[in-house]
Amino acid sequence: IPVDPFDLVIFGGTGDLARRKILPGLYRRFCAGQVPEGSQIIGSARSDLDDAEYRLMVAEAIAEFGGVLSRESASLDAFLHRIHYVKSDAKGDGGWKELQATLRDGVVRAFYFSVGPSLFGDLAERLHTFGLTTPDSRVVVEKPFGHDLQSAKALNATLAEHFDEHQIYRIDHYLGKETVQNLMAVRFGNMLFEPLWNSQYVDHIQITVAETVGVGGRGGYYDKSGAMRDMVQNHLMQLLCLIAMEPPAKFDPDAVRDEKLKVIRALEPVDWHHIVRGQYGADDNGPGYRDDVEDPKSRTESFIAMKCHISNWRWAGTPFYMRTGKRLKARTSEIAVVFKDAPHSIFGVDAGRHRNVLAIRLQPNEGMTLDVTIKEPGPGGMRLLDVPLDMSFADALGPDAEEAPDAYERLIMDVIRGNQTLFMRGDEVEAAWAWTDPLIEGWQTRNDVPKEYEPGTAGPEDALMLMHRDGRKWREIK
Ligand code: BG6
């Protein structure tokens, strides 16, 4: 899909996110023909660099993090030609006039705040004071969007002083993942699933985002956040919303976000018996959590599992189990919709319990499986067996799947196109904090100590018990 020429200014243009994701992503989009002639990508930060030096940094970032494109349509040199650098100071006056002079009229104008939230206000204010914004220019902000409800409200208020809501793009990169969008296509593009998508037919839903990495070099940030703030408040809640929401009347930003907001507002407070927090211990492959964050007494969780309920007509009585953690057995993310047993087994008790499960895999090997019960082949009588109808996107779609833009690429292009559907609205973020804040306060006042778990496992034993108590089982992390 073509895009109009644009000027994209990346504040924090020499930072980690810019080098790992934003710049290599833009290069891939350039190769796909989506950084048209007349576009400029302008890195901006405090370092003293000229265009040539910045281009060198960009080329190195692409070499390191760029991935390979099978049908490269343009050379790196041509891409680098669109890259510029202007030094600026978020807290001072330096560089802003130069930046202003670089921007052109008549093209889409976007500012990516790839910096800590403490600088959002300064940047927004200077963009205005120095006349860089237009009524149509866009601003992109990264998570963490605040630390709790109060700070998120303050950030929203700061941005609102200078930008309208339709200009603000709050990134949650999970919404840019191919499978996450596919979830909406599966739900609302098929007749097959939606009639069964409710508490009458669904026994429970499991959302798992498991990682093998520890907190490594991010200990300073992570220890102030923990899995709840770092992953649940945003990524997992967004997945939950897409699984649970009512069909929007159309696929339009506010229609979709209105429905997601209703889900968040219908989430019940979680009983503390239904929350399990964990911290990874040490093993041969690395230090334990407390050594990683250099606080031997840290009570921050690197793992969380919880059972939630959505109080509305569709979902009353269906539990949603969510878990996420670091240093687990495998890097795997999936959403599993576990359907109820057939109401009566004509094959007798010996046939065992068989259930349809629709599993949507986000990573690795994006795709979907639907477990269907069939007869075990052979002469052994009517014995039942569950087999997966397995669809891997890579197999089903061939090279097109490989060239699908990654989450950041897609989201940046949506900013340029002016499509906010896959971005969080201010009220959504606030509602999510309003749900997580009391849970966090709850374990803080109880002085809850996270359970240590062995790295390379599925997390603390208590998380398994959370399901076992209900006569259910987590799906294997593999
Ligand atoms: C980030 C979190 O938002 O998402 C990280 O801050 C986490 O802690 C990452 O590792 C996971 O993203 P992905 O795309 O690798 O699943």
Coordinates of C-alpha atoms and ligand atoms in Angstrom, one line a residue:
I1 CA 0.0 0.0 0.0
P2 CA 1.6 3.3 -1.0
V3 CA 2.2 6.1 1.5
D4 CA 2.6 9.8 1.0
P5 CA 6.0 11.4 1.4
F6 CA 6.8 12.2 5.0
D7 CA 9.3 13.9 7.4
L8 CA 9.8 11.7 10.4
V9 CA 11.9 13.1 13.3
I10 CA 13.2 10.5 15.7
F11 CA 14.0 12.1 19.1
G12 CA 16.4 9.6 20.8
G13 CA 17.7 8.9 17.3
T14 CA 20.9 7.4 18.5
G15 CA 19.2 5.3 21.2
D16 CA 18.7 1.6 21.5
L17 CA 15.2 1.4 20.2
A18 CA 16.0 3.5 17.2
R19 CA 19.0 1.3 16.3
R20 CA 17.3 -2.0 17.0
K21 CA 13.8 -1.4 15.7
I22 CA 12.9 1.9 14.2
L23 CA 15.8 2.5 11.7
P24 CA 16.1 -1.1 10.4
G25 CA 12.3 -1.2 10.2
L26 CA 12.3 1.9 8.1
Y27 CA 14.9 0.4 5.8
R28 CA 12.8 -2.6 5.2
R29 CA 9.8 -0.4 4.4
F30 CA 12.1 1.6 2.1
C31 CA 12.9 -1.7 0.3
A32 CA 9.2 -2.4 0.0
G33 CA 8.7 1.0 -1.6
Q34 CA 7.1 2.7 1.3
V35 CA 9.5 5.5 2.0
P36 CA 8.7 7.5 -1.2
E37 CA 10.9 10.0 -2.9
G38 CA 10.8 13.3 -1.1
S39 CA 10.7 11.7 2.4
Q40 CA 13.2 12.5 5.1
I41 CA 14.1 10.6 8.2
I42 CA 15.7 12.9 10.7
G43 CA 17.5 11.6 13.7
S44 CA 17.9 13.9 16.6
A45 CA 19.6 13.6 19.9
R46 CA 22.2 15.4 22.1
S47 CA 25.3 13.9 20.5
D48 CA 27.4 16.0 18.1
L49 CA 27.0 14.2 14.8
D50 CA 26.8 15.3 11.2
D51 CA 24.8 13.6 8.5
A52 CA 27.7 11.4 7.4
E53 CA 28.4 10.2 10.9
Y54 CA 24.8 9.5 11.6
R55 CA 24.3 7.6 8.3
L56 CA 27.3 5.4 9.3
M57 CA 25.5 4.6 12.6
V58 CA 22.3 3.8 10.7
A59 CA 24.1 1.6 8.3
E60 CA 25.7 -0.3 11.2
A61 CA 22.4 -0.7 12.9
I62 CA 20.9 -2.1 9.8
A63 CA 23.7 -4.5 9.4
E64 CA 23.4 -5.7 13.0
F65 CA 19.6 -5.7 13.4
G66 CA 18.1 -5.4 9.9
G67 CA 17.3 -9.0 9.0
V68 CA 17.3 -10.1 5.4
L69 CA 14.9 -9.1 2.7
S70 CA 14.5 -11.7 -0.1
R71 CA 13.4 -9.2 -2.7
E72 CA 15.5 -6.1 -2.1
S73 CA 14.2 -3.4 -4.3
A74 CA 16.7 -0.6 -3.5
S75 CA 20.1 -0.1 -2.2
L76 CA 21.2 0.9 1.2
D77 CA 22.9 4.0 -0.2
A78 CA 19.6 5.3 -1.6
F79 CA 18.0 4.8 1.8
L80 CA 20.8 6.6 3.6
H81 CA 20.3 9.5 1.3
R82 CA 17.0 10.1 3.0
I83 CA 18.6 10.2 6.4
H84 CA 19.7 13.4 8.2
Y85 CA 20.8 14.3 11.7
V86 CA 20.1 17.5 13.6
K87 CA 21.4 17.9 17.2
S88 CA 18.8 19.1 19.6
D89 CA 18.4 19.6 23.3
A90 CA 15.1 18.6 24.8
K91 CA 15.6 20.8 27.8
G92 CA 17.2 23.8 26.1
D93 CA 16.9 26.0 23.0
G94 CA 19.7 24.5 21.0
G95 CA 19.0 22.9 17.6
W96 CA 15.3 23.7 17.4
K97 CA 15.6 26.4 14.7
E98 CA 17.8 24.1 12.6
L99 CA 15.3 21.3 13.0
Q100 CA 12.5 23.6 12.0
A101 CA 14.4 24.6 8.9
T102 CA 14.8 21.0 7.8
L103 CA 11.1 20.3 7.8
R104 CA 9.1 20.9 4.6
D105 CA 5.5 22.0 4.0
G106 CA 3.1 19.7 2.2
V107 CA 4.4 16.4 3.5
V108 CA 3.2 14.2 6.4
R109 CA 5.0 15.3 9.6
A110 CA 5.6 12.9 12.5
F111 CA 7.7 13.1 15.6
Y112 CA 8.8 9.9 17.3
F113 CA 9.5 10.4 21.0
S114 CA 11.9 7.5 21.5
V115 CA 13.0 8.9 24.8
G116 CA 12.0 8.4 28.5
P117 CA 8.6 9.8 29.4
S118 CA 10.2 12.5 31.6
L119 CA 11.1 14.3 28.4
F120 CA 7.7 14.1 26.7
G121 CA 6.5 17.4 28.1
D122 CA 9.8 19.3 27.2
L123 CA 9.7 18.0 23.7
A124 CA 6.0 18.7 23.1
E125 CA 6.5 22.2 24.4
R126 CA 9.5 23.0 22.3
L127 CA 7.9 21.6 19.2
H128 CA 5.2 24.2 19.6
T129 CA 7.3 27.1 20.7
F130 CA 9.6 26.7 17.7
G131 CA 6.7 26.3 15.3
L132 CA 7.5 22.7 14.2
T133 CA 4.0 21.3 14.6
T134 CA 1.0 21.7 12.3
P135 CA -2.6 20.7 13.1
D136 CA -2.0 17.5 11.2
S137 CA 1.4 16.5 12.6
R138 CA 1.7 13.4 14.6
V139 CA 3.5 12.4 17.7
V140 CA 4.5 8.8 18.6
V141 CA 5.2 7.8 22.2
E142 CA 6.5 4.6 23.6
K143 CA 5.7 2.6 26.6
P144 CA 6.0 2.7 29.6
F145 CA 3.1 5.2 29.4
G146 CA 3.3 6.2 33.0
H147 CA 3.9 4.1 36.1
D148 CA 0.4 4.2 37.6
L149 CA -2.9 5.9 36.9
Q150 CA -1.8 9.2 38.3
S151 CA 1.4 9.5 36.2
A152 CA -0.4 8.3 33.1
K153 CA -3.0 11.0 33.6
A154 CA -0.3 13.5 34.0
L155 CA 1.4 12.4 30.8
N156 CA -1.9 12.5 28.9
A157 CA -2.5 16.0 30.3
T158 CA 0.9 17.1 29.2
L159 CA 0.5 15.8 25.7
A160 CA -3.0 17.2 25.5
E161 CA -1.7 20.7 26.1
H162 CA 0.0 20.6 22.7
F163 CA -1.7 17.9 20.7
D164 CA -5.2 16.6 20.0
E165 CA -5.9 13.0 20.7
H166 CA -6.1 12.3 17.0
Q167 CA -2.5 13.3 16.7
I168 CA -1.2 11.1 19.5
Y169 CA 0.0 7.5 18.7
R170 CA 0.7 5.5 21.9
I171 CA 2.7 2.4 20.8
D172 CA 2.1 -1.0 22.2
H173 CA 4.2 -3.1 19.8
Y174 CA 2.1 -6.2 20.5
L175 CA -0.8 -4.6 18.5
G176 CA 1.5 -4.5 15.5
K177 CA 2.2 -8.2 15.5
E178 CA 0.7 -10.0 12.5
T179 CA -1.0 -12.7 14.6
V180 CA -2.6 -10.2 16.9
Q181 CA -4.3 -8.5 14.0
N182 CA -5.1 -11.8 12.6
L183 CA -7.0 -12.5 15.8
M184 CA -9.5 -9.9 14.7
A185 CA -9.7 -11.4 11.2
V186 CA -10.3 -14.8 12.7
R187 CA -13.0 -13.7 15.0
F188 CA -14.9 -11.3 12.8
G189 CA -14.2 -12.6 9.4
N190 CA -15.4 -16.2 10.0
M191 CA -18.9 -17.5 10.8
L192 CA -17.4 -20.5 12.5
F193 CA -16.0 -19.1 15.7
E194 CA -18.1 -16.1 16.8
P195 CA -21.3 -18.0 17.7
L196 CA -19.3 -20.1 20.1
W197 CA -17.2 -17.2 21.5
N198 CA -18.9 -16.9 24.9
S199 CA -19.2 -18.4 28.3
Q200 CA -21.8 -20.9 27.1
Y201 CA -19.2 -22.7 25.0
V202 CA -15.8 -21.5 26.2
D203 CA -14.5 -23.2 29.3
H204 CA -11.6 -20.8 29.8
I205 CA -9.0 -18.8 28.0
Q206 CA -5.3 -18.9 28.6
I207 CA -2.9 -16.1 27.6
T208 CA 0.8 -16.9 27.9
V209 CA 3.8 -14.7 27.0
A210 CA 6.9 -16.6 28.1
E211 CA 10.4 -15.4 27.6
T212 CA 13.8 -17.1 28.0
V213 CA 15.8 -13.9 28.6
G214 CA 16.3 -12.4 32.0
V215 CA 16.2 -8.8 32.8
G216 CA 20.0 -8.5 31.9
G217 CA 21.1 -4.9 31.4
R218 CA 17.6 -3.5 32.0
G219 CA 17.6 -4.2 35.7
G220 CA 17.4 -0.5 36.7
Y221 CA 14.2 0.0 34.8
Y222 CA 12.7 -3.4 35.3
D223 CA 13.1 -3.5 39.1
K224 CA 10.8 -0.5 39.4
S225 CA 8.2 -2.1 37.1
G226 CA 8.0 -5.8 37.3
A227 CA 6.1 -8.1 35.1
M228 CA 2.7 -6.5 36.0
R229 CA 3.7 -3.0 34.8
D230 CA 6.1 -4.1 32.0
M231 CA 3.9 -6.7 30.4
V232 CA 0.4 -7.2 31.8
Q233 CA -0.8 -3.6 32.0
N234 CA -0.1 -3.2 28.3
H235 CA 0.7 -6.3 26.1
L236 CA -1.3 -8.9 27.9
M237 CA -4.3 -6.7 28.5
Q238 CA -4.4 -5.7 24.9
L239 CA -4.5 -9.4 23.9
L240 CA -7.2 -9.9 26.4
C241 CA -9.2 -7.1 25.0
L242 CA -9.0 -8.4 21.4
I243 CA -10.0 -11.8 22.5
A244 CA -12.9 -10.6 24.6
M245 CA -14.3 -7.5 22.9
E246 CA -17.6 -7.3 21.2
P247 CA -17.5 -7.0 17.4
P248 CA -17.1 -3.3 16.6
A249 CA -19.5 -2.0 13.9
K250 CA -16.5 -1.3 11.6
F251 CA -12.8 -1.6 11.6
D252 CA -12.2 2.0 12.5
P253 CA -10.0 3.4 15.2
D254 CA -12.6 4.7 17.6
A255 CA -15.0 1.8 17.0
V256 CA -12.3 -0.7 17.9
R257 CA -10.9 1.2 20.8
D258 CA -14.4 1.8 22.3
E259 CA -14.9 -1.9 22.4
K260 CA -11.5 -2.6 24.0
L261 CA -12.2 0.0 26.6
K262 CA -15.4 -1.6 27.6
V263 CA -13.6 -4.9 28.2
I264 CA -11.0 -3.2 30.5
R265 CA -13.8 -1.5 32.4
A266 CA -15.6 -4.8 32.9
L267 CA -12.6 -6.5 34.4
E268 CA -13.3 -7.4 38.0
P269 CA -10.7 -6.7 40.7
V270 CA -8.6 -9.9 41.1
D271 CA -8.7 -11.7 44.4
W272 CA -5.1 -11.9 45.8
H273 CA -5.4 -15.7 46.0
H274 CA -5.7 -15.7 42.3
I275 CA -2.4 -13.9 41.7
V276 CA 1.0 -15.7 41.8
R277 CA 4.2 -13.7 41.6
G278 CA 7.6 -15.2 41.0
Q279 CA 11.3 -14.4 40.7
Y280 CA 13.8 -16.5 38.8
G281 CA 16.6 -18.0 40.8
A282 CA 20.2 -18.6 39.5
D283 CA 21.4 -21.5 37.4
D284 CA 24.5 -22.4 35.3
N285 CA 23.2 -20.1 32.6
G286 CA 23.0 -16.9 34.6
P287 CA 22.5 -15.1 37.9
G288 CA 19.2 -15.0 39.7
Y289 CA 16.8 -12.0 39.5
R290 CA 18.0 -10.3 42.6
D291 CA 21.6 -10.4 41.3
D292 CA 20.5 -9.1 37.9
V293 CA 18.9 -6.1 39.5
E294 CA 21.5 -5.7 42.2
D295 CA 19.0 -5.5 45.0
P296 CA 19.4 -8.6 47.2
K297 CA 16.0 -7.9 48.8
S298 CA 14.0 -6.9 45.7
R299 CA 10.4 -7.9 45.8
T300 CA 9.7 -7.1 42.2
E301 CA 8.2 -10.0 40.2
S302 CA 9.8 -11.4 37.0
F303 CA 6.8 -13.7 36.6
I304 CA 3.1 -13.3 37.2
A305 CA 0.1 -15.6 36.7
M306 CA -3.4 -14.5 37.4
K307 CA -7.0 -15.6 37.0
C308 CA -9.3 -12.8 35.9
H309 CA -13.0 -12.4 35.2
I310 CA -14.9 -10.1 32.9
S311 CA -18.2 -9.1 34.3
N312 CA -20.4 -8.8 31.2
W313 CA -23.1 -10.8 29.5
R314 CA -20.8 -12.6 27.2
W315 CA -18.1 -13.7 29.6
A316 CA -19.7 -14.0 33.1
G317 CA -18.3 -17.2 34.6
T318 CA -15.5 -17.8 32.1
P319 CA -12.0 -17.4 33.7
F320 CA -9.2 -15.8 31.8
Y321 CA -5.8 -17.0 33.0
M322 CA -2.8 -14.9 32.1
R323 CA 0.8 -15.5 32.8
T324 CA 4.1 -14.0 31.7
G325 CA 7.6 -14.3 32.9
K326 CA 11.3 -14.1 32.2
R327 CA 13.9 -17.0 32.1
L328 CA 11.2 -19.5 31.4
K329 CA 11.4 -22.7 29.5
A330 CA 10.9 -21.4 26.0
R331 CA 10.2 -18.1 24.1
T332 CA 6.6 -18.7 23.3
S333 CA 3.5 -16.6 23.2
E334 CA 0.0 -17.9 22.6
I335 CA -3.6 -17.4 23.3
A336 CA -5.6 -20.6 23.8
V337 CA -9.4 -20.7 23.7
V338 CA -10.4 -23.9 25.5
F339 CA -13.9 -25.0 24.6
K340 CA -16.2 -26.9 26.9
D341 CA -16.7 -30.6 26.8
A342 CA -19.4 -32.0 24.5
P343 CA -22.6 -32.2 26.7
H344 CA -22.8 -35.9 26.5
S345 CA -20.3 -38.6 25.5
I346 CA -21.9 -41.3 23.4
F347 CA -18.6 -43.2 23.5
G348 CA -18.7 -43.8 27.3
V349 CA -16.3 -42.8 30.0
D350 CA -13.4 -44.8 28.7
A351 CA -13.2 -42.5 25.7
G352 CA -11.8 -39.9 28.1
R353 CA -12.2 -36.1 28.1
H354 CA -11.6 -34.4 24.8
R355 CA -11.8 -30.7 24.1
N356 CA -11.5 -28.4 21.2
V357 CA -8.8 -25.9 21.7
L358 CA -8.1 -23.0 19.4
A359 CA -4.5 -21.9 19.9
I360 CA -3.3 -18.7 18.3
R361 CA 0.5 -18.6 18.3
L362 CA 2.2 -15.2 18.3
Q363 CA 5.7 -16.5 18.4
P364 CA 7.6 -18.5 17.4
N365 CA 6.2 -19.8 14.1
E366 CA 3.1 -17.6 14.0
G367 CA 0.0 -19.5 13.2
M368 CA -3.1 -21.2 14.6
T369 CA -4.0 -24.7 15.6
L370 CA -7.5 -26.1 16.3
D371 CA -7.6 -29.4 18.2
V372 CA -10.3 -31.6 16.8
T373 CA -11.3 -34.9 18.3
I374 CA -11.3 -37.8 15.9
K375 CA -11.4 -41.6 16.0
E376 CA -8.0 -43.2 16.6
P377 CA -7.3 -45.0 13.4
G378 CA -7.1 -48.8 13.4
P379 CA -9.1 -51.7 14.6
G380 CA -9.1 -50.8 18.3
G381 CA -12.8 -49.8 18.4
M382 CA -14.1 -46.4 19.0
R383 CA -11.1 -44.8 20.8
L384 CA -10.8 -41.0 20.5
L385 CA -7.8 -38.9 19.8
D386 CA -7.2 -35.1 19.6
V387 CA -5.4 -34.0 16.4
P388 CA -4.5 -30.4 15.6
L389 CA -5.6 -28.8 12.4
D390 CA -2.4 -26.9 12.1
M391 CA -1.8 -23.7 10.1
S392 CA 1.6 -22.1 10.1
F393 CA 1.5 -18.7 8.4
A394 CA 4.9 -19.3 6.9
D395 CA 3.7 -22.5 5.3
A396 CA 0.3 -21.2 4.3
L397 CA 1.5 -17.9 2.9
G398 CA 5.0 -18.7 1.7
P399 CA 7.3 -15.7 0.9
D400 CA 4.5 -13.2 1.6
A401 CA 4.6 -14.2 5.3
E402 CA 8.4 -13.7 5.5
E403 CA 8.1 -10.3 4.1
A404 CA 5.2 -9.2 6.3
P405 CA 6.4 -6.1 8.2
D406 CA 7.3 -6.6 11.8
A407 CA 5.4 -4.9 14.5
Y408 CA 7.4 -1.7 14.5
E409 CA 7.4 -1.3 10.7
R410 CA 3.7 -1.7 10.5
L411 CA 3.0 0.7 13.3
I412 CA 5.3 3.4 11.9
M413 CA 3.6 3.1 8.5
D414 CA 0.2 3.4 10.2
V415 CA 1.4 6.6 11.8
I416 CA 2.4 8.0 8.4
R417 CA -1.0 6.9 7.0
G418 CA -2.8 8.4 9.9
N419 CA -4.4 5.2 11.1
Q420 CA -4.8 5.0 14.9
T421 CA -6.6 1.6 15.1
L422 CA -3.6 -0.2 16.4
F423 CA -2.6 2.5 19.0
M424 CA -3.8 2.9 22.5
R425 CA -6.1 5.8 23.2
G426 CA -5.5 7.9 26.3
D427 CA -8.6 6.6 28.1
E428 CA -7.7 3.0 27.4
V429 CA -4.3 3.4 29.0
E430 CA -5.8 5.1 32.1
A431 CA -8.4 2.4 32.4
A432 CA -5.7 -0.3 32.3
W433 CA -3.8 1.4 35.1
A434 CA -7.0 1.9 37.1
W435 CA -7.3 -1.9 37.1
T436 CA -3.7 -2.8 37.8
D437 CA -3.0 -0.1 40.5
P438 CA -5.1 -1.7 43.3
L439 CA -3.6 -5.1 42.6
I440 CA 0.0 -3.7 42.9
E441 CA -1.0 -1.7 46.0
G442 CA -2.5 -4.9 47.4
W443 CA 0.7 -6.9 47.3
Q444 CA 2.7 -4.0 48.4
T445 CA 0.6 -3.6 51.6
R446 CA 0.7 -7.3 52.2
N447 CA 4.5 -7.2 51.8
D448 CA 4.1 -10.1 49.4
V449 CA 7.4 -11.8 48.6
P450 CA 7.5 -13.4 45.1
K451 CA 8.2 -17.1 45.0
E452 CA 11.5 -18.1 43.6
Y453 CA 11.4 -20.4 40.5
E454 CA 13.9 -22.4 38.7
P455 CA 15.0 -20.9 35.4
G456 CA 14.1 -23.0 32.4
T457 CA 10.7 -24.1 33.9
A458 CA 7.2 -22.9 33.6
G459 CA 7.5 -20.6 36.6
P460 CA 6.6 -21.2 40.3
E461 CA 4.7 -24.3 41.4
D462 CA 1.9 -22.1 42.7
A463 CA 1.1 -21.0 39.2
L464 CA 0.4 -24.6 38.3
M465 CA -1.7 -24.9 41.4
L466 CA -3.8 -21.8 40.3
M467 CA -5.1 -23.9 37.5
H468 CA -5.1 -27.3 39.2
R469 CA -7.3 -26.0 41.9
D470 CA -9.9 -25.3 39.2
G471 CA -9.4 -28.8 37.6
R472 CA -7.6 -27.2 34.7
K473 CA -4.1 -27.2 33.3
W474 CA -1.8 -24.7 31.7
R475 CA -0.7 -25.6 28.2
E476 CA 2.8 -26.7 27.9
I477 CA 5.4 -23.9 27.2
K478 CA 7.4 -25.2 24.3
Ligands
BG6_1 C1 8.7 -5.1 26.1 C2 9.1 -5.4 27.5 O1 7.6 -4.2 26.0 O2 8.3 -6.3 25.5 C3 10.2 -6.4 27.6 O3 9.5 -4.2 28.1 C4 9.8 -7.6 26.8 O4 10.5 -6.7 28.9 C5 9.3 -7.3 25.4 O5 11.0 -8.5 26.7 C6 8.8 -8.5 24.7 O6 8.5 -8.2 23.4 P1 8.5 -9.4 22.3 O7 8.1 -8.7 21.0 O8 10.0 -9.8 22.2 O9 7.6 -10.5 22.7

